[in-house]
Structures are given as C-alpha cells and as structure tokens.
Amino acid sequence: MLHGINLEVAAEWNRRMLLQILRTSGQKTRRELAAVTGLSMPAIANIAGLLIKDGFVQESGRTSGNRGQPAIRLQMVKERAICIGVDVGSSRMRLVAVNLAGQVVHRRTQALDVADEAVVCATIVDAVAQLTASGIVDARKVIGVAVARCGSWIDHADRGSRHQRDR
C-alpha cells in the first residue's frame, strides 16, 4: 500500500519549524538550519526565501573567519506579528499582546461582570478594538486572539442537578 504526504501540511510544518528555531536561537545561517532540521539546503533556501518575502525573517549580517564566501545569518522579525491573549476570570479580564518572540508589548486588566456570556464577548471585542484604535497595536499585525476562561459558563444553580444526574 502506498502512503502519500500532504505537501501543503509539510510545507507549513517546515515554515513553523524554522520560525521556532530562529525564535529560540536568535540567529542561524541557512547551513545551520539545514543541520538542525535535516532538510536539504535547497529546501531551506526556498523556505527562508518565502519567510523573508512575507516579512517574518530577515537577513542580519554575515559570518566571518571561514574560508570562502561568508554565510548570511537569518533572524526572525519579532515585530512582524502580534498575538493577543485574553484571560477571563471571575471578576476581571486580563489582556496581553505579545510579539513573535513572546515579548509582552501591552498588558491590561479590567473589571468584568461575567454573569452574561454575551457581555463578556462584547467586552473582549471592545478591548481588542480599543487596543488597535489607540495605535498601541497595529491591527494589520494581529494574527490571532485567544480567549481562556477558567470554569464554565454554566450557571452554578444548574451544577447541582447535573451532578445528581451523572451519579
């Protein structure tokens, strides 16, 4: 039986892998990336070229001291994208915006009435809109908003009857 591989999934995996290596190591040459990943030099050159074209990676200087032509170092452009995380607690909401290196670029905490799910969702949307409208975060750079909520949206009065049913 023949087994195939989804090339789009593999390409995305390889891009993410290179970004993760550059995020954690700071800078690497294409040859170093090939050694770490096991990918061929042409594959690394293609992936790096796409990441440079998309603005996620940039060339950051040349190595020195080796024979031949100096290798070019690559590094991630940490300011290229912003991720926003929202933590909804029992009485407050915490919002944090981080760059691709995981560095906090903005943090905010505000009181929140969590009794109504629709109010919570609207408050989150408003907070993100205010963050981008104020210019603190460039809306074009936001690549995702993640929301975490401890506990459940289920009314506490319902918990007792559910607990009885599950016995």
mmCIF file with all atom_site columns, C-alpha atoms in Angstrom:
data_model
loop_
_atom_site.group_PDB
_atom_site.id
_atom_site.type_symbol
_atom_site.label_atom_id
_atom_site.label_alt_id
_atom_site.label_comp_id
_atom_site.label_asym_id
_atom_site.label_entity_id
_atom_site.label_seq_id
_atom_site.pdbx_PDB_ins_code
_atom_site.Cartn_x
_atom_site.Cartn_y
_atom_site.Cartn_z
_atom_site.occupancy
_atom_site.B_iso_or_equiv
_atom_site.pdbx_formal_charge
_atom_site.auth_seq_id
_atom_site.auth_comp_id
_atom_site.auth_asym_id
_atom_site.auth_atom_id
_atom_site.pdbx_PDB_model_num
ATOM 1   C CA . MET A 1 1   ? 0.000   0.000  0.000  1.00 0.00 ? 1   MET A CA 1
ATOM 2   C CA . LEU A 1 2   ? 1.284   3.444  -0.917 1.00 0.00 ? 2   LEU A CA 1
ATOM 3   C CA . HIS A 1 3   ? 1.124   6.312  1.536  1.00 0.00 ? 3   HIS A CA 1
ATOM 4   C CA . GLY A 1 4   ? 1.334   9.923  0.488  1.00 0.00 ? 4   GLY A CA 1
ATOM 5   C CA . ILE A 1 5   ? 2.051   13.111 2.301  1.00 0.00 ? 5   ILE A CA 1
ATOM 6   C CA . ASN A 1 6   ? 0.083   16.322 2.152  1.00 0.00 ? 6   ASN A CA 1
ATOM 7   C CA . LEU A 1 7   ? 2.710   18.709 0.793  1.00 0.00 ? 7   LEU A CA 1
ATOM 8   C CA . GLU A 1 8   ? 0.865   21.821 1.994  1.00 0.00 ? 8   GLU A CA 1
ATOM 9   C CA . VAL A 1 9   ? 0.841   20.480 5.553  1.00 0.00 ? 9   VAL A CA 1
ATOM 10  C CA . ALA A 1 10  ? 4.526   19.541 5.315  1.00 0.00 ? 10  ALA A CA 1
ATOM 11  C CA . ALA A 1 11  ? 5.435   22.989 3.947  1.00 0.00 ? 11  ALA A CA 1
ATOM 12  C CA . GLU A 1 12  ? 3.546   24.731 6.762  1.00 0.00 ? 12  GLU A CA 1
ATOM 13  C CA . TRP A 1 13  ? 5.218   22.446 9.318  1.00 0.00 ? 13  TRP A CA 1
ATOM 14  C CA . ASN A 1 14  ? 8.668   23.306 7.907  1.00 0.00 ? 14  ASN A CA 1
ATOM 15  C CA . ARG A 1 15  ? 7.958   27.052 7.959  1.00 0.00 ? 15  ARG A CA 1
ATOM 16  C CA . ARG A 1 16  ? 6.812   26.853 11.573 1.00 0.00 ? 16  ARG A CA 1
ATOM 17  C CA . MET A 1 17  ? 9.834   24.747 12.492 1.00 0.00 ? 17  MET A CA 1
ATOM 18  C CA . LEU A 1 18  ? 12.252  27.302 11.030 1.00 0.00 ? 18  LEU A CA 1
ATOM 19  C CA . LEU A 1 19  ? 10.467  30.172 12.781 1.00 0.00 ? 19  LEU A CA 1
ATOM 20  C CA . GLN A 1 20  ? 10.588  28.285 16.094 1.00 0.00 ? 20  GLN A CA 1
ATOM 21  C CA . ILE A 1 21  ? 14.313  27.608 15.709 1.00 0.00 ? 21  ILE A CA 1
ATOM 22  C CA . LEU A 1 22  ? 15.002  31.263 14.893 1.00 0.00 ? 22  LEU A CA 1
ATOM 23  C CA . ARG A 1 23  ? 12.758  32.399 17.756 1.00 0.00 ? 23  ARG A CA 1
ATOM 24  C CA . THR A 1 24  ? 14.637  30.306 20.306 1.00 0.00 ? 24  THR A CA 1
ATOM 25  C CA . SER A 1 25  ? 18.169  30.608 18.923 1.00 0.00 ? 25  SER A CA 1
ATOM 26  C CA . GLY A 1 26  ? 18.220  34.214 17.742 1.00 0.00 ? 26  GLY A CA 1
ATOM 27  C CA . GLN A 1 27  ? 20.193  33.792 14.533 1.00 0.00 ? 27  GLN A CA 1
ATOM 28  C CA . LYS A 1 28  ? 21.221  30.910 12.300 1.00 0.00 ? 28  LYS A CA 1
ATOM 29  C CA . THR A 1 29  ? 22.724  30.539 8.866  1.00 0.00 ? 29  THR A CA 1
ATOM 30  C CA . ARG A 1 30  ? 20.940  28.500 6.217  1.00 0.00 ? 30  ARG A CA 1
ATOM 31  C CA . ARG A 1 31  ? 23.561  25.746 6.630  1.00 0.00 ? 31  ARG A CA 1
ATOM 32  C CA . GLU A 1 32  ? 22.975  25.659 10.406 1.00 0.00 ? 32  GLU A CA 1
ATOM 33  C CA . LEU A 1 33  ? 19.209  25.446 9.813  1.00 0.00 ? 33  LEU A CA 1
ATOM 34  C CA . ALA A 1 34  ? 19.748  22.539 7.421  1.00 0.00 ? 34  ALA A CA 1
ATOM 35  C CA . ALA A 1 35  ? 21.908  20.738 10.011 1.00 0.00 ? 35  ALA A CA 1
ATOM 36  C CA . VAL A 1 36  ? 19.356  21.260 12.798 1.00 0.00 ? 36  VAL A CA 1
ATOM 37  C CA . THR A 1 37  ? 16.278  20.315 10.767 1.00 0.00 ? 37  THR A CA 1
ATOM 38  C CA . GLY A 1 38  ? 17.644  17.619 8.469  1.00 0.00 ? 38  GLY A CA 1
ATOM 39  C CA . LEU A 1 39  ? 16.194  19.454 5.480  1.00 0.00 ? 39  LEU A CA 1
ATOM 40  C CA . SER A 1 40  ? 18.255  19.946 2.338  1.00 0.00 ? 40  SER A CA 1
ATOM 41  C CA . MET A 1 41  ? 19.976  23.243 1.581  1.00 0.00 ? 41  MET A CA 1
ATOM 42  C CA . PRO A 1 42  ? 17.639  23.911 -1.380 1.00 0.00 ? 42  PRO A CA 1
ATOM 43  C CA . ALA A 1 43  ? 14.613  23.299 0.855  1.00 0.00 ? 43  ALA A CA 1
ATOM 44  C CA . ILE A 1 44  ? 15.993  25.665 3.499  1.00 0.00 ? 44  ILE A CA 1
ATOM 45  C CA . ALA A 1 45  ? 16.751  28.281 0.837  1.00 0.00 ? 45  ALA A CA 1
ATOM 46  C CA . ASN A 1 46  ? 13.175  28.038 -0.513 1.00 0.00 ? 46  ASN A CA 1
ATOM 47  C CA . ILE A 1 47  ? 11.534  28.223 2.913  1.00 0.00 ? 47  ILE A CA 1
ATOM 48  C CA . ALA A 1 48  ? 13.805  31.058 4.067  1.00 0.00 ? 48  ALA A CA 1
ATOM 49  C CA . GLY A 1 49  ? 13.073  32.935 0.845  1.00 0.00 ? 49  GLY A CA 1
ATOM 50  C CA . LEU A 1 50  ? 9.324   32.692 1.444  1.00 0.00 ? 50  LEU A CA 1
ATOM 51  C CA . LEU A 1 51  ? 9.688   33.769 5.087  1.00 0.00 ? 51  LEU A CA 1
ATOM 52  C CA . ILE A 1 52  ? 11.819  36.736 4.029  1.00 0.00 ? 52  ILE A CA 1
ATOM 53  C CA . LYS A 1 53  ? 9.304   37.669 1.310  1.00 0.00 ? 53  LYS A CA 1
ATOM 54  C CA . ASP A 1 54  ? 6.451   37.519 3.861  1.00 0.00 ? 54  ASP A CA 1
ATOM 55  C CA . GLY A 1 55  ? 8.433   39.668 6.319  1.00 0.00 ? 55  GLY A CA 1
ATOM 56  C CA . PHE A 1 56  ? 8.781   37.058 9.085  1.00 0.00 ? 56  PHE A CA 1
ATOM 57  C CA . VAL A 1 57  ? 12.554  36.618 8.642  1.00 0.00 ? 57  VAL A CA 1
ATOM 58  C CA . GLN A 1 58  ? 15.339  38.988 7.666  1.00 0.00 ? 58  GLN A CA 1
ATOM 59  C CA . GLU A 1 59  ? 18.999  38.710 6.843  1.00 0.00 ? 59  GLU A CA 1
ATOM 60  C CA . SER A 1 60  ? 21.050  40.013 9.744  1.00 0.00 ? 60  SER A CA 1
ATOM 61  C CA . GLY A 1 61  ? 24.682  40.056 8.748  1.00 0.00 ? 61  GLY A CA 1
ATOM 62  C CA . ARG A 1 62  ? 27.415  37.743 7.589  1.00 0.00 ? 62  ARG A CA 1
ATOM 63  C CA . THR A 1 63  ? 29.616  35.282 9.397  1.00 0.00 ? 63  THR A CA 1
ATOM 64  C CA . SER A 1 64  ? 33.359  35.895 9.413  1.00 0.00 ? 64  SER A CA 1
ATOM 65  C CA . GLY A 1 65  ? 36.524  33.877 9.766  1.00 0.00 ? 65  GLY A CA 1
ATOM 66  C CA . ASN A 1 66  ? 35.630  30.991 7.475  1.00 0.00 ? 66  ASN A CA 1
ATOM 67  C CA . ARG A 1 67  ? 37.110  30.232 4.092  1.00 0.00 ? 67  ARG A CA 1
ATOM 68  C CA . GLY A 1 68  ? 35.025  31.084 1.071  1.00 0.00 ? 68  GLY A CA 1
ATOM 69  C CA . GLN A 1 69  ? 32.099  33.406 0.931  1.00 0.00 ? 69  GLN A CA 1
ATOM 70  C CA . PRO A 1 70  ? 30.704  34.380 4.355  1.00 0.00 ? 70  PRO A CA 1
ATOM 71  C CA . ALA A 1 71  ? 27.355  32.833 5.239  1.00 0.00 ? 71  ALA A CA 1
ATOM 72  C CA . ILE A 1 72  ? 24.383  35.115 5.803  1.00 0.00 ? 72  ILE A CA 1
ATOM 73  C CA . ARG A 1 73  ? 22.682  34.942 9.194  1.00 0.00 ? 73  ARG A CA 1
ATOM 74  C CA . LEU A 1 74  ? 18.892  34.899 9.389  1.00 0.00 ? 74  LEU A CA 1
ATOM 75  C CA . GLN A 1 75  ? 16.744  36.103 12.256 1.00 0.00 ? 75  GLN A CA 1
ATOM 76  C CA . MET A 1 76  ? 13.050  36.318 12.953 1.00 0.00 ? 76  MET A CA 1
ATOM 77  C CA . VAL A 1 77  ? 11.377  39.730 12.677 1.00 0.00 ? 77  VAL A CA 1
ATOM 78  C CA . LYS A 1 78  ? 9.679   39.727 16.065 1.00 0.00 ? 78  LYS A CA 1
ATOM 79  C CA . GLU A 1 79  ? 7.673   42.881 15.338 1.00 0.00 ? 79  GLU A CA 1
ATOM 80  C CA . ARG A 1 80  ? 6.103   41.319 12.217 1.00 0.00 ? 80  ARG A CA 1
ATOM 81  C CA . ALA A 1 81  ? 3.052   39.968 14.061 1.00 0.00 ? 81  ALA A CA 1
ATOM 82  C CA . ILE A 1 82  ? 1.143   40.313 17.323 1.00 0.00 ? 82  ILE A CA 1
ATOM 83  C CA . CYS A 1 83  ? -0.875  37.697 19.182 1.00 0.00 ? 83  CYS A CA 1
ATOM 84  C CA . ILE A 1 84  ? -3.466  38.748 21.752 1.00 0.00 ? 84  ILE A CA 1
ATOM 85  C CA . GLY A 1 85  ? -4.420  36.601 24.705 1.00 0.00 ? 85  GLY A CA 1
ATOM 86  C CA . VAL A 1 86  ? -7.423  37.228 26.930 1.00 0.00 ? 86  VAL A CA 1
ATOM 87  C CA . ASP A 1 87  ? -7.898  35.571 30.328 1.00 0.00 ? 87  ASP A CA 1
ATOM 88  C CA . VAL A 1 88  ? -11.446 35.860 31.669 1.00 0.00 ? 88  VAL A CA 1
ATOM 89  C CA . GLY A 1 89  ? -11.567 35.444 35.429 1.00 0.00 ? 89  GLY A CA 1
ATOM 90  C CA . SER A 1 90  ? -14.425 35.543 37.883 1.00 0.00 ? 90  SER A CA 1
ATOM 91  C CA . SER A 1 91  ? -14.368 39.338 38.262 1.00 0.00 ? 91  SER A CA 1
ATOM 92  C CA . ARG A 1 92  ? -11.814 40.668 35.817 1.00 0.00 ? 92  ARG A CA 1
ATOM 93  C CA . MET A 1 93  ? -10.369 40.257 32.376 1.00 0.00 ? 93  MET A CA 1
ATOM 94  C CA . ARG A 1 94  ? -6.650  40.331 31.606 1.00 0.00 ? 94  ARG A CA 1
ATOM 95  C CA . LEU A 1 95  ? -5.487  41.085 28.076 1.00 0.00 ? 95  LEU A CA 1
ATOM 96  C CA . VAL A 1 96  ? -1.921  40.716 26.862 1.00 0.00 ? 96  VAL A CA 1
ATOM 97  C CA . ALA A 1 97  ? -0.412  41.387 23.440 1.00 0.00 ? 97  ALA A CA 1
ATOM 98  C CA . VAL A 1 98  ? 2.856   39.657 22.564 1.00 0.00 ? 98  VAL A CA 1
ATOM 99  C CA . ASN A 1 99  ? 5.158   39.796 19.564 1.00 0.00 ? 99  ASN A CA 1
ATOM 100 C CA . LEU A 1 100 ? 6.536   36.754 17.749 1.00 0.00 ? 100 LEU A CA 1
ATOM 101 C CA . ALA A 1 101 ? 9.368   36.436 20.258 1.00 0.00 ? 101 ALA A CA 1
ATOM 102 C CA . GLY A 1 102 ? 6.819   36.163 23.071 1.00 0.00 ? 102 GLY A CA 1
ATOM 103 C CA . GLN A 1 103 ? 7.703   39.579 24.473 1.00 0.00 ? 103 GLN A CA 1
ATOM 104 C CA . VAL A 1 104 ? 4.816   41.489 26.027 1.00 0.00 ? 104 VAL A CA 1
ATOM 105 C CA . VAL A 1 105 ? 4.086   44.686 24.107 1.00 0.00 ? 105 VAL A CA 1
ATOM 106 C CA . HIS A 1 106 ? 0.946   45.607 26.054 1.00 0.00 ? 106 HIS A CA 1
ATOM 107 C CA . ARG A 1 107 ? -0.852  44.406 29.169 1.00 0.00 ? 107 ARG A CA 1
ATOM 108 C CA . ARG A 1 108 ? -4.209  45.477 30.560 1.00 0.00 ? 108 ARG A CA 1
ATOM 109 C CA . THR A 1 109 ? -6.545  44.338 33.339 1.00 0.00 ? 109 THR A CA 1
ATOM 110 C CA . GLN A 1 110 ? -10.115 45.494 33.767 1.00 0.00 ? 110 GLN A CA 1
ATOM 111 C CA . ALA A 1 111 ? -13.106 44.644 35.926 1.00 0.00 ? 111 ALA A CA 1
ATOM 112 C CA . LEU A 1 112 ? -15.673 42.414 34.319 1.00 0.00 ? 112 LEU A CA 1
ATOM 113 C CA . ASP A 1 113 ? -19.152 41.149 35.113 1.00 0.00 ? 113 ASP A CA 1
ATOM 114 C CA . VAL A 1 114 ? -19.014 37.533 33.927 1.00 0.00 ? 114 VAL A CA 1
ATOM 115 C CA . ALA A 1 115 ? -22.673 36.727 34.583 1.00 0.00 ? 115 ALA A CA 1
ATOM 116 C CA . ASP A 1 116 ? -23.636 37.183 30.929 1.00 0.00 ? 116 ASP A CA 1
ATOM 117 C CA . GLU A 1 117 ? -21.670 35.427 28.186 1.00 0.00 ? 117 GLU A CA 1
ATOM 118 C CA . ALA A 1 118 ? -22.777 37.972 25.557 1.00 0.00 ? 118 ALA A CA 1
ATOM 119 C CA . VAL A 1 119 ? -21.494 40.851 27.716 1.00 0.00 ? 119 VAL A CA 1
ATOM 120 C CA . VAL A 1 120 ? -18.151 39.083 28.171 1.00 0.00 ? 120 VAL A CA 1
ATOM 121 C CA . CYS A 1 121 ? -17.786 38.538 24.409 1.00 0.00 ? 121 CYS A CA 1
ATOM 122 C CA . ALA A 1 122 ? -18.705 42.154 23.646 1.00 0.00 ? 122 ALA A CA 1
ATOM 123 C CA . THR A 1 123 ? -16.216 43.378 26.262 1.00 0.00 ? 123 THR A CA 1
ATOM 124 C CA . ILE A 1 124 ? -13.444 41.316 24.669 1.00 0.00 ? 124 ILE A CA 1
ATOM 125 C CA . VAL A 1 125 ? -14.262 42.650 21.193 1.00 0.00 ? 125 VAL A CA 1
ATOM 126 C CA . ASP A 1 126 ? -14.319 46.225 22.542 1.00 0.00 ? 126 ASP A CA 1
ATOM 127 C CA . ALA A 1 127 ? -10.998 45.787 24.364 1.00 0.00 ? 127 ALA A CA 1
ATOM 128 C CA . VAL A 1 128 ? -9.259  44.486 21.233 1.00 0.00 ? 128 VAL A CA 1
ATOM 129 C CA . ALA A 1 129 ? -10.833 47.267 19.127 1.00 0.00 ? 129 ALA A CA 1
ATOM 130 C CA . GLN A 1 130 ? -9.618  49.908 21.610 1.00 0.00 ? 130 GLN A CA 1
ATOM 131 C CA . LEU A 1 131 ? -6.136  48.401 21.579 1.00 0.00 ? 131 LEU A CA 1
ATOM 132 C CA . THR A 1 132 ? -5.882  48.638 17.800 1.00 0.00 ? 132 THR A CA 1
ATOM 133 C CA . ALA A 1 133 ? -7.701  52.009 17.509 1.00 0.00 ? 133 ALA A CA 1
ATOM 134 C CA . SER A 1 134 ? -5.322  53.589 20.033 1.00 0.00 ? 134 SER A CA 1
ATOM 135 C CA . GLY A 1 135 ? -2.330  52.631 17.897 1.00 0.00 ? 135 GLY A CA 1
ATOM 136 C CA . ILE A 1 136 ? -0.743  50.560 20.667 1.00 0.00 ? 136 ILE A CA 1
ATOM 137 C CA . VAL A 1 137 ? -1.101  47.540 18.389 1.00 0.00 ? 137 VAL A CA 1
ATOM 138 C CA . ASP A 1 138 ? -1.243  47.698 14.594 1.00 0.00 ? 138 ASP A CA 1
ATOM 139 C CA . ALA A 1 139 ? -4.442  45.865 13.585 1.00 0.00 ? 139 ALA A CA 1
ATOM 140 C CA . ARG A 1 140 ? -2.747  44.611 10.392 1.00 0.00 ? 140 ARG A CA 1
ATOM 141 C CA . LYS A 1 141 ? -0.204  42.727 12.508 1.00 0.00 ? 141 LYS A CA 1
ATOM 142 C CA . VAL A 1 142 ? -2.697  40.885 14.720 1.00 0.00 ? 142 VAL A CA 1
ATOM 143 C CA . ILE A 1 143 ? -2.630  37.233 13.672 1.00 0.00 ? 143 ILE A CA 1
ATOM 144 C CA . GLY A 1 144 ? -4.859  35.848 16.391 1.00 0.00 ? 144 GLY A CA 1
ATOM 145 C CA . VAL A 1 145 ? -6.849  36.401 19.555 1.00 0.00 ? 145 VAL A CA 1
ATOM 146 C CA . ALA A 1 146 ? -7.070  33.552 22.063 1.00 0.00 ? 146 ALA A CA 1
ATOM 147 C CA . VAL A 1 147 ? -9.550  33.564 24.937 1.00 0.00 ? 147 VAL A CA 1
ATOM 148 C CA . ALA A 1 148 ? -9.235  31.420 28.052 1.00 0.00 ? 148 ALA A CA 1
ATOM 149 C CA . ARG A 1 149 ? -11.973 31.052 30.633 1.00 0.00 ? 149 ARG A CA 1
ATOM 150 C CA . CYS A 1 150 ? -11.495 29.130 33.858 1.00 0.00 ? 150 CYS A CA 1
ATOM 151 C CA . GLY A 1 151 ? -14.548 27.192 34.948 1.00 0.00 ? 151 GLY A CA 1
ATOM 152 C CA . SER A 1 152 ? -17.730 27.064 32.953 1.00 0.00 ? 152 SER A CA 1
ATOM 153 C CA . TRP A 1 153 ? -20.380 29.391 31.576 1.00 0.00 ? 153 TRP A CA 1
ATOM 154 C CA . ILE A 1 154 ? -22.988 27.120 33.156 1.00 0.00 ? 154 ILE A CA 1
ATOM 155 C CA . ASP A 1 155 ? -24.999 28.719 35.936 1.00 0.00 ? 155 ASP A CA 1
ATOM 156 C CA . HIS A 1 156 ? -23.946 27.398 39.356 1.00 0.00 ? 156 HIS A CA 1
ATOM 157 C CA . ALA A 1 157 ? -27.595 26.527 40.148 1.00 0.00 ? 157 ALA A CA 1
ATOM 158 C CA . ASP A 1 158 ? -27.556 24.046 37.241 1.00 0.00 ? 158 ASP A CA 1
ATOM 159 C CA . ARG A 1 159 ? -24.439 22.316 38.553 1.00 0.00 ? 159 ARG A CA 1
ATOM 160 C CA . GLY A 1 160 ? -26.254 20.554 41.383 1.00 0.00 ? 160 GLY A CA 1
ATOM 161 C CA . SER A 1 161 ? -28.895 18.970 39.189 1.00 0.00 ? 161 SER A CA 1
ATOM 162 C CA . ARG A 1 162 ? -26.311 17.909 36.615 1.00 0.00 ? 162 ARG A CA 1
ATOM 163 C CA . HIS A 1 163 ? -24.183 16.362 39.359 1.00 0.00 ? 163 HIS A CA 1
ATOM 164 C CA . GLN A 1 164 ? -27.221 14.373 40.552 1.00 0.00 ? 164 GLN A CA 1
ATOM 165 C CA . ARG A 1 165 ? -27.942 13.103 37.012 1.00 0.00 ? 165 ARG A CA 1
ATOM 166 C CA . ASP A 1 166 ? -24.365 11.947 36.437 1.00 0.00 ? 166 ASP A CA 1
ATOM 167 C CA . ARG A 1 167 ? -24.297 9.687  39.500 1.00 0.00 ? 167 ARG A CA 1
#
